[in-house]
Short mmCIF file of C-alpha atoms and ligand atoms in Angstrom, two decimals:
data_model
loop_
_atom_site.label_atom_id
_atom_site.label_comp_id
_atom_site.label_asym_id
_atom_site.label_seq_id
_atom_site.Cartn_x
_atom_site.Cartn_y
_atom_site.Cartn_z
CA MET A 1 167.35 101.19 77.56
CA THR A 2 167.81 105.22 76.40
CA ASN A 3 169.03 106.53 73.21
CA ALA A 4 171.25 109.59 73.88
CA ASN A 5 172.70 109.72 70.42
CA LYS A 6 171.91 113.24 68.92
CA ASN A 7 170.82 111.95 65.33
CA THR A 8 167.95 109.85 66.40
CA ILE A 9 164.52 110.86 66.89
CA GLU A 10 161.01 109.43 68.10
CA LEU A 11 157.64 109.73 66.30
CA TYR A 12 154.69 110.34 67.42
CA ILE A 13 151.54 110.02 65.10
CA HIS A 14 147.91 111.37 66.30
CA ILE A 15 145.09 109.82 65.34
CA PRO A 16 142.13 112.43 67.01
CA PHE A 17 139.31 109.82 66.35
CA CYS A 18 137.07 107.63 69.02
CA VAL A 19 133.68 106.08 68.59
CA LYS A 20 132.59 108.39 71.71
CA LYS A 21 134.11 110.61 74.44
CA CYS A 22 135.05 108.82 77.71
CA PHE A 23 133.78 110.97 80.74
CA TYR A 24 137.15 112.06 81.97
CA CYS A 25 138.91 112.58 78.85
CA ASP A 26 140.45 115.97 77.77
CA PHE A 27 142.66 114.80 75.10
CA LEU A 28 142.17 115.96 71.16
CA SER A 29 139.70 113.53 70.21
CA PHE A 30 136.14 113.21 68.62
CA ARG A 31 133.80 111.02 66.78
CA ALA A 32 134.09 111.35 62.85
CA LEU A 33 132.78 109.37 59.53
CA ALA A 34 135.14 106.93 57.79
CA SER A 35 135.01 109.21 55.35
CA ASP A 36 136.84 111.75 57.42
CA HIS A 37 139.08 108.83 58.61
CA GLU A 38 140.13 108.54 54.66
CA ALA A 39 140.49 112.76 54.15
CA TYR A 40 142.80 112.94 57.44
CA VAL A 41 145.18 109.88 56.62
CA ASP A 42 145.59 111.51 53.15
CA GLN A 43 146.76 115.01 54.69
CA LEU A 44 148.88 113.01 57.35
CA VAL A 45 150.38 111.32 55.06
CA ARG A 46 151.84 114.65 52.90
CA GLU A 47 152.76 116.15 56.33
CA ILE A 48 154.72 112.79 56.74
CA ARG A 49 156.49 113.32 52.99
CA ALA A 50 157.18 116.93 53.72
CA ARG A 51 158.43 116.32 57.45
CA GLY A 52 160.31 113.35 56.17
CA ALA A 53 162.32 115.72 53.53
CA PHE A 54 163.63 117.53 56.26
CA CYS A 55 164.81 114.48 58.93
CA GLN A 56 167.24 112.70 56.17
CA GLU A 57 170.08 113.06 58.58
CA LEU A 58 168.19 111.18 60.90
CA THR A 59 167.06 107.95 62.34
CA VAL A 60 163.74 106.82 64.00
CA ALA A 61 164.28 104.75 67.06
CA THR A 62 160.43 104.59 67.84
CA VAL A 63 157.39 105.07 66.25
CA PHE A 64 153.86 105.89 68.80
CA ILE A 65 150.42 105.62 66.71
CA GLY A 66 148.45 107.54 69.37
CA GLY A 67 145.36 109.33 69.99
CA GLY A 68 142.18 108.96 70.00
CA THR A 69 141.81 105.71 69.09
CA PRO A 70 143.71 104.75 65.99
CA THR A 71 142.19 100.98 65.60
CA VAL A 72 138.83 102.91 64.97
CA MET A 73 140.26 103.47 61.71
CA GLU A 74 140.05 100.81 58.83
CA PRO A 75 143.47 98.82 58.83
CA GLU A 76 144.38 99.68 55.74
CA LEU A 77 144.76 103.28 56.66
CA ILE A 78 147.12 101.91 59.08
CA ARG A 79 149.16 100.30 56.76
CA ARG A 80 149.22 103.42 54.05
CA ILE A 81 150.77 105.18 57.34
CA MET A 82 153.20 103.12 58.23
CA GLU A 83 154.13 102.98 54.36
CA ALA A 84 154.56 106.46 54.20
CA VAL A 85 156.75 106.33 57.36
CA GLY A 86 159.04 103.57 55.93
CA GLU A 87 159.36 105.49 52.64
CA ASN A 88 160.22 109.07 54.26
CA PHE A 89 161.96 108.13 57.09
CA THR A 90 164.80 106.11 58.33
CA LEU A 91 163.95 103.33 60.68
CA GLU A 92 166.38 101.68 62.88
CA PRO A 93 166.11 97.62 62.27
CA ASP A 94 164.96 97.08 65.77
CA ALA A 95 162.59 100.45 65.98
CA GLU A 96 159.74 99.95 68.62
CA ILE A 97 156.48 100.17 66.95
CA THR A 98 153.73 100.72 68.95
CA ILE A 99 149.70 101.11 67.79
CA GLU A 100 147.31 102.36 70.76
CA ALA A 101 144.27 100.28 70.74
CA ASN A 102 140.72 100.09 72.37
CA PRO A 103 139.59 96.86 73.02
CA GLY A 104 135.70 97.72 71.71
CA THR A 105 137.67 98.59 68.30
CA LEU A 106 140.12 95.84 68.04
CA LEU A 107 138.42 93.37 65.63
CA TYR A 108 140.60 90.36 64.73
CA ASN A 109 140.83 91.15 60.98
CA LYS A 110 142.99 94.27 62.03
CA LEU A 111 145.74 92.79 64.03
CA PRO A 112 147.40 90.88 61.32
CA VAL A 113 147.36 94.23 59.17
CA TYR A 114 149.48 95.98 61.95
CA HIS A 115 151.62 92.90 62.94
CA ASP A 116 152.45 92.84 58.84
CA CYS A 117 153.11 96.51 58.63
CA GLY A 118 155.92 96.24 60.92
CA ILE A 119 154.06 97.09 64.40
CA ASN A 120 155.56 94.87 67.03
CA ARG A 121 154.12 96.70 70.28
CA LEU A 122 150.24 96.79 71.09
CA SER A 123 149.28 99.00 73.77
CA LEU A 124 145.74 98.09 75.05
CA GLY A 125 143.42 100.79 77.12
CA LEU A 126 141.74 98.75 79.67
CA GLN A 127 141.71 100.74 82.62
CA SER A 128 139.70 98.36 84.82
CA ALA A 129 138.58 94.78 84.82
CA ASP A 130 135.47 95.51 86.63
CA ASN A 131 132.78 95.88 83.84
CA GLU A 132 130.50 98.48 86.13
CA GLU A 133 133.79 100.59 86.55
CA LEU A 134 134.27 100.79 82.93
CA LYS A 135 130.57 102.04 82.55
CA ASN A 136 131.30 104.51 84.95
CA LEU A 137 133.96 105.98 82.77
CA GLY A 138 132.13 106.13 79.79
CA ARG A 139 134.04 103.42 78.02
CA VAL A 140 132.88 101.14 74.80
CA HIS A 141 134.25 98.24 75.92
CA SER A 142 133.74 95.54 78.67
CA PHE A 143 136.34 93.06 80.14
CA GLU A 144 135.41 90.55 78.24
CA GLU A 145 135.44 92.13 74.59
CA PHE A 146 139.37 93.04 75.82
CA LEU A 147 139.97 89.42 76.75
CA LYS A 148 139.16 88.46 73.44
CA SER A 149 141.10 91.61 71.82
CA TYR A 150 144.04 90.35 73.83
CA GLN A 151 144.24 86.93 72.76
CA SER A 152 143.55 87.60 69.59
CA ALA A 153 147.03 89.93 69.60
CA ARG A 154 148.98 87.07 70.57
CA MET A 155 147.39 84.84 68.25
CA SER A 156 148.41 87.19 65.49
CA GLY A 157 151.95 87.47 66.72
CA PHE A 158 151.97 90.21 69.20
CA THR A 159 154.98 89.38 71.78
CA ASN A 160 155.10 92.83 73.67
CA ILE A 161 152.00 94.04 74.66
CA SER A 162 151.36 96.88 77.17
CA VAL A 163 148.07 97.18 79.27
CA ASP A 164 146.77 100.62 80.56
CA LEU A 165 144.99 100.82 84.03
CA MET A 166 143.32 103.18 85.85
CA SER A 167 143.05 104.13 89.97
CA GLY A 168 140.98 106.32 91.63
CA ILE A 169 138.36 106.09 89.13
CA PRO A 170 134.49 106.40 90.60
CA GLY A 171 132.99 103.50 92.27
CA GLN A 172 136.70 101.57 93.00
CA THR A 173 137.53 100.18 96.10
CA LEU A 174 140.76 98.04 97.19
CA GLU A 175 138.99 94.65 96.49
CA SER A 176 138.11 95.77 93.36
CA TRP A 177 141.97 97.12 92.20
CA LYS A 178 143.03 94.22 93.57
CA ASN A 179 140.68 91.97 91.43
CA THR A 180 141.84 94.11 88.59
CA LEU A 181 145.72 93.33 88.93
CA LYS A 182 144.89 89.60 89.52
CA LYS A 183 142.82 89.40 86.16
CA VAL A 184 145.28 91.62 84.24
CA THR A 185 148.84 89.74 85.31
CA MET A 186 147.12 86.47 85.15
CA LEU A 187 147.66 87.06 81.10
CA LYS A 188 151.17 87.95 81.29
CA PRO A 189 150.91 91.20 79.65
CA GLU A 190 155.02 92.50 78.94
CA HIS A 191 154.10 96.05 80.15
CA ILE A 192 151.42 97.65 82.58
CA SER A 193 151.12 101.43 82.79
CA ALA A 194 148.87 102.49 85.87
CA TYR A 195 147.84 105.86 86.12
CA SER A 196 145.44 107.66 88.69
CA LEU A 197 142.49 109.29 87.51
CA ILE A 198 142.48 113.28 87.19
CA ILE A 199 139.61 115.25 86.78
CA GLU A 200 140.50 117.90 84.16
CA GLU A 201 138.43 121.11 83.49
CA GLY A 202 136.01 120.84 80.38
CA THR A 203 134.92 116.98 81.07
CA PRO A 204 131.95 115.73 82.59
CA PHE A 205 133.62 114.50 85.16
CA TRP A 206 135.01 118.13 86.25
CA ASP A 207 131.27 118.82 86.76
CA GLN A 208 130.68 115.83 88.49
CA TYR A 209 133.89 115.88 90.85
CA GLY A 210 135.51 118.50 90.22
CA PRO A 211 136.48 121.27 92.54
CA GLY A 212 133.78 123.03 92.24
CA ALA A 213 131.07 120.10 92.88
CA GLY A 214 133.75 118.74 95.51
CA ARG A 215 134.04 115.25 95.58
CA VAL A 216 130.65 113.49 95.37
CA LYS A 217 129.10 113.07 99.04
CA ALA A 218 128.41 110.29 100.92
CA GLY A 219 125.53 108.10 99.57
CA ALA A 220 126.14 109.40 95.59
CA ALA A 221 125.86 106.27 93.29
CA PHE A 222 129.45 106.66 92.68
CA PRO A 223 131.95 108.41 94.70
CA LEU A 224 135.53 108.48 93.97
CA PRO A 225 137.58 106.43 96.71
CA ASP A 226 138.95 108.20 99.41
CA GLU A 227 142.07 109.63 100.19
CA ASP A 228 143.23 106.73 102.58
CA THR A 229 141.96 103.91 99.63
CA GLU A 230 143.54 105.82 97.32
CA ASN A 231 146.82 105.67 99.15
CA ARG A 232 146.42 101.86 99.98
CA ILE A 233 145.74 101.31 95.87
CA TYR A 234 148.82 102.97 95.39
CA HIS A 235 151.21 100.73 97.80
CA LEU A 236 149.10 97.67 96.71
CA THR A 237 149.77 98.23 92.90
CA ARG A 238 153.61 98.93 93.68
CA ASP A 239 153.82 95.74 95.74
CA PHE A 240 151.64 93.34 94.28
CA LEU A 241 153.42 94.18 90.70
CA ARG A 242 156.90 93.70 92.37
CA ASP A 243 155.57 90.04 93.35
CA MET A 244 154.33 89.24 89.76
CA GLY A 245 157.63 90.24 88.23
CA TYR A 246 156.98 93.20 87.00
CA ASN A 247 159.88 95.72 87.51
CA ARG A 248 158.72 99.71 88.68
CA TYR A 249 160.94 101.80 86.28
CA GLU A 250 158.70 104.73 86.30
CA ILE A 251 156.37 106.02 89.04
CA SER A 252 153.48 104.84 86.81
CA ASN A 253 155.27 102.09 84.63
CA TYR A 254 155.80 98.45 85.21
CA ALA A 255 157.31 96.11 82.99
CA LYS A 256 158.84 92.70 82.62
CA PRO A 257 162.62 92.65 82.30
CA GLY A 258 163.92 94.21 78.98
CA LYS A 259 160.11 95.16 77.98
CA GLU A 260 160.57 98.63 79.19
CA CYS A 261 158.62 101.16 76.78
CA ARG A 262 161.54 102.93 74.90
CA HIS A 263 159.30 105.59 73.39
CA ASN A 264 158.36 106.89 76.60
CA ILE A 265 161.98 106.40 78.18
CA GLY A 266 163.04 108.75 75.11
CA TYR A 267 160.57 111.33 76.42
CA TRP A 268 161.89 111.26 80.11
CA THR A 269 165.44 111.96 78.86
CA GLU A 270 165.66 114.49 76.28
CA VAL A 271 165.15 112.39 72.90
CA SER A 272 164.11 114.81 70.40
CA TYR A 273 160.54 113.69 68.97
CA LEU A 274 158.36 114.69 66.27
CA GLY A 275 154.78 115.02 66.55
CA LEU A 276 152.66 114.15 63.00
CA GLY A 277 148.79 114.83 62.88
CA LEU A 278 146.36 116.87 64.51
CA GLY A 279 147.45 118.89 67.52
CA ALA A 280 151.03 116.72 67.85
CA SER A 281 153.37 118.34 69.87
CA SER A 282 157.47 117.89 68.79
CA TYR A 283 160.64 118.91 70.97
CA MET A 284 163.51 118.82 68.23
CA ASP A 285 167.07 120.78 69.21
CA GLY A 286 165.77 122.23 72.38
CA CYS A 287 162.43 123.63 70.82
CA ARG A 288 159.15 123.23 71.04
CA PHE A 289 156.37 123.26 69.04
CA SER A 290 152.44 122.07 68.18
CA ASN A 291 150.67 121.34 64.94
CA GLU A 292 147.49 123.06 64.21
CA LYS A 293 144.32 121.73 66.59
CA ASP A 294 141.44 122.56 64.26
CA MET A 295 140.66 119.79 61.78
CA ARG A 296 139.36 122.10 59.16
CA ARG A 297 142.65 124.22 59.40
CA TYR A 298 144.75 121.12 59.23
CA LEU A 299 143.18 119.55 56.46
CA SER A 300 143.19 123.03 54.04
CA LEU A 301 146.85 123.08 54.59
CA ASP A 302 149.14 123.21 51.37
CA LEU A 303 151.58 120.13 52.41
CA GLU A 304 151.91 118.94 48.91
CA HIS A 305 153.80 122.13 47.33
CA ASP A 306 155.93 124.30 48.79
CA CYS A 307 156.41 122.09 51.72
CA GLY A 308 158.33 124.69 53.93
CA GLU A 309 155.58 127.51 54.01
CA GLY A 310 152.84 125.05 54.52
CA LEU A 311 154.88 123.34 57.61
CA ARG A 312 155.47 126.66 58.87
CA GLU A 313 151.96 127.36 59.12
CA LEU A 314 151.29 123.88 60.65
CA ALA A 315 153.28 123.74 63.37
CA GLY A 316 153.02 127.75 64.47
CA PRO A 317 155.13 129.45 66.91
CA VAL A 318 158.36 127.76 68.07
CA GLU A 319 159.53 127.78 71.65
CA GLN A 320 162.83 128.02 72.38
CA LEU A 321 163.73 126.39 75.70
CA SER A 322 166.29 128.17 78.24
CA ARG A 323 169.11 126.29 79.42
CA GLU A 324 167.39 126.54 83.02
CA ALA A 325 163.82 125.27 81.56
CA ARG A 326 165.95 122.08 80.01
CA MET A 327 167.80 121.61 82.94
CA GLU A 328 163.97 121.81 84.87
CA GLU A 329 162.88 119.38 82.61
CA PHE A 330 165.80 117.22 82.50
CA MET A 331 165.25 116.62 86.35
CA PHE A 332 161.47 116.38 86.39
CA LEU A 333 161.28 113.70 84.05
CA GLY A 334 164.66 111.79 84.80
CA LEU A 335 163.50 111.69 88.14
CA ARG A 336 160.23 110.10 87.69
CA MET A 337 162.31 106.88 86.47
CA THR A 338 163.71 104.73 89.39
CA ARG A 339 166.90 104.64 87.69
CA GLY A 340 167.24 108.13 88.21
CA VAL A 341 169.10 110.98 86.42
CA SER A 342 172.74 110.66 85.47
CA GLU A 343 175.59 113.31 86.40
CA MET A 344 177.18 112.09 83.42
CA ASP A 345 174.20 113.01 81.06
CA PHE A 346 173.59 116.30 82.75
CA VAL A 347 177.70 117.37 82.20
CA ARG A 348 177.40 116.24 78.57
CA LEU A 349 173.87 118.06 77.91
CA PHE A 350 174.57 121.31 80.10
CA GLY A 351 178.22 121.53 80.15
CA VAL A 352 178.13 122.00 84.05
CA LYS A 353 178.02 119.40 86.87
CA MET A 354 174.61 118.83 88.15
CA ASP A 355 176.37 119.63 91.91
CA THR A 356 177.02 123.34 90.54
CA VAL A 357 173.20 123.84 89.97
CA TYR A 358 171.54 121.85 92.66
CA GLY A 359 174.13 120.85 94.82
CA GLU A 360 172.53 122.23 97.90
CA LYS A 361 168.87 121.15 97.27
CA ILE A 362 170.03 117.46 96.42
CA ARG A 363 172.04 117.29 99.90
CA ARG A 364 168.91 118.71 101.82
CA LEU A 365 166.86 116.27 100.07
CA MET A 366 169.04 113.10 100.54
CA ALA A 367 169.81 114.18 104.30
CA ASN A 368 165.57 114.31 104.26
CA GLY A 369 165.42 110.62 102.80
CA LEU A 370 163.85 111.29 99.85
CA LEU A 371 166.87 111.30 97.21
CA LYS A 372 169.95 108.92 97.26
CA LYS A 373 172.92 108.17 95.17
CA ASP A 374 174.57 105.34 93.64
CA GLY A 375 177.52 106.00 91.45
CA VAL A 376 176.97 108.76 89.07
CA TRP A 377 172.88 108.16 89.31
CA LEU A 378 170.51 110.51 91.57
CA SER A 379 167.10 108.81 92.20
CA LEU A 380 164.35 109.12 94.45
CA THR A 381 163.89 106.74 97.47
CA GLU A 382 160.40 104.67 98.00
CA TRP A 383 159.56 107.62 100.24
CA GLY A 384 160.74 110.17 97.75
CA MET A 385 158.42 108.44 95.28
CA ASP A 386 155.26 108.57 97.60
CA VAL A 387 156.06 112.39 97.48
CA SER A 388 157.65 112.50 94.23
CA ASN A 389 155.39 116.29 93.36
CA PHE A 390 156.86 117.87 96.53
CA VAL A 391 160.15 116.71 95.74
CA LEU A 392 160.44 117.33 91.75
CA SER A 393 159.01 120.80 92.54
CA GLU A 394 162.57 121.54 94.40
CA PHE A 395 164.13 121.37 90.96
CA LEU A 396 162.55 124.39 90.00
CA LEU A 397 165.07 126.98 88.89
CA SER A 398 163.11 130.24 88.62
S1 SF4 B 1 139.31 106.32 73.93
FE1 SF4 B 1 141.01 107.43 75.05
S2 SF4 B 1 141.38 109.27 73.65
FE2 SF4 B 1 139.13 108.27 73.55
S3 SF4 B 1 137.70 109.48 74.51
FE3 SF4 B 1 138.38 107.83 75.97
S4 SF4 B 1 140.12 108.41 76.69
FE4 SF4 B 1 139.93 109.94 75.26
#
């Protein structure tokens, strides 16, 4: 399920375009003209070529084309990106290749092109099966449009589909959430992500629901679910999806057996990843760096000639993570998965036993019923998952 091979990397390709901005979104995404899409892909292809030249010794286990909304672009642009990846990187024969898609943008003619150029996994952003709730989020699609996209994807040969859902959204009730879960599981997607809404600063939701505004008062048009409802939603999700045959393999991610998202598991298990495109982040050999976030500057970089220099400018400062910071990340991210972290992986990565660094904390959390051990695997208990923020914060070293 993981890829711990040192010569293996993952690719993340960022497409920053959307039809319009959702009310809760703080991702690097915006509306743009079709001519901007083309100029962006021209530069992205140059970046892929330039980066690929430095990655000849590496093989790519997964590719994730995310955003933004990659499917807002003409499908031929996605084909050009995939061709550039294929020509400049060595893909594993069974590489997992995902594209993020928004139902409102997924016309039938696009899907066969994606399938044809090697994309074998589709991640559909639905969020809710309730059209009123979708409107409250500022989404551009209805549930009916999602259904059409889903069925078109199946007809185009996609056998690995993930659906993103969001709980804790304005106007949501326990009943409406249950209805969303029912409608989605009836379709039998291979994978479901169920995250809670986070109110991010700088978004319209921050002004409406952020700490300054407080929770929208009783009687307001679309209040957020109260804490009790959120708790019940959390437990319902876990139990309902388990009963429908989905394995909870991470705090917010559920999959049919063998359909866990390999790309995300790589993020959670210290696999190196290379981000390509505007603002994309990378983590290679214990170093972190992020691409230029300003579109005008990104497009003006010379990635065609003198590649080394252009790439240095693109990536900006490189942060070398200390051994302690890497240990913390290993524990934070690894413990989010239900299988937990392996003591053997810890020794392999850091040359020291997990017990030497965290022994006392682990014993205390185990005595309190928050962690459990199974052979070399250390993981959260059900209760530990419920209060994961607290448990994970215990693994800070500084
Ligand atoms: S579709 Fe996704 S990336 Fe685009 S605005 Fe909405 S939440 Fe943000």
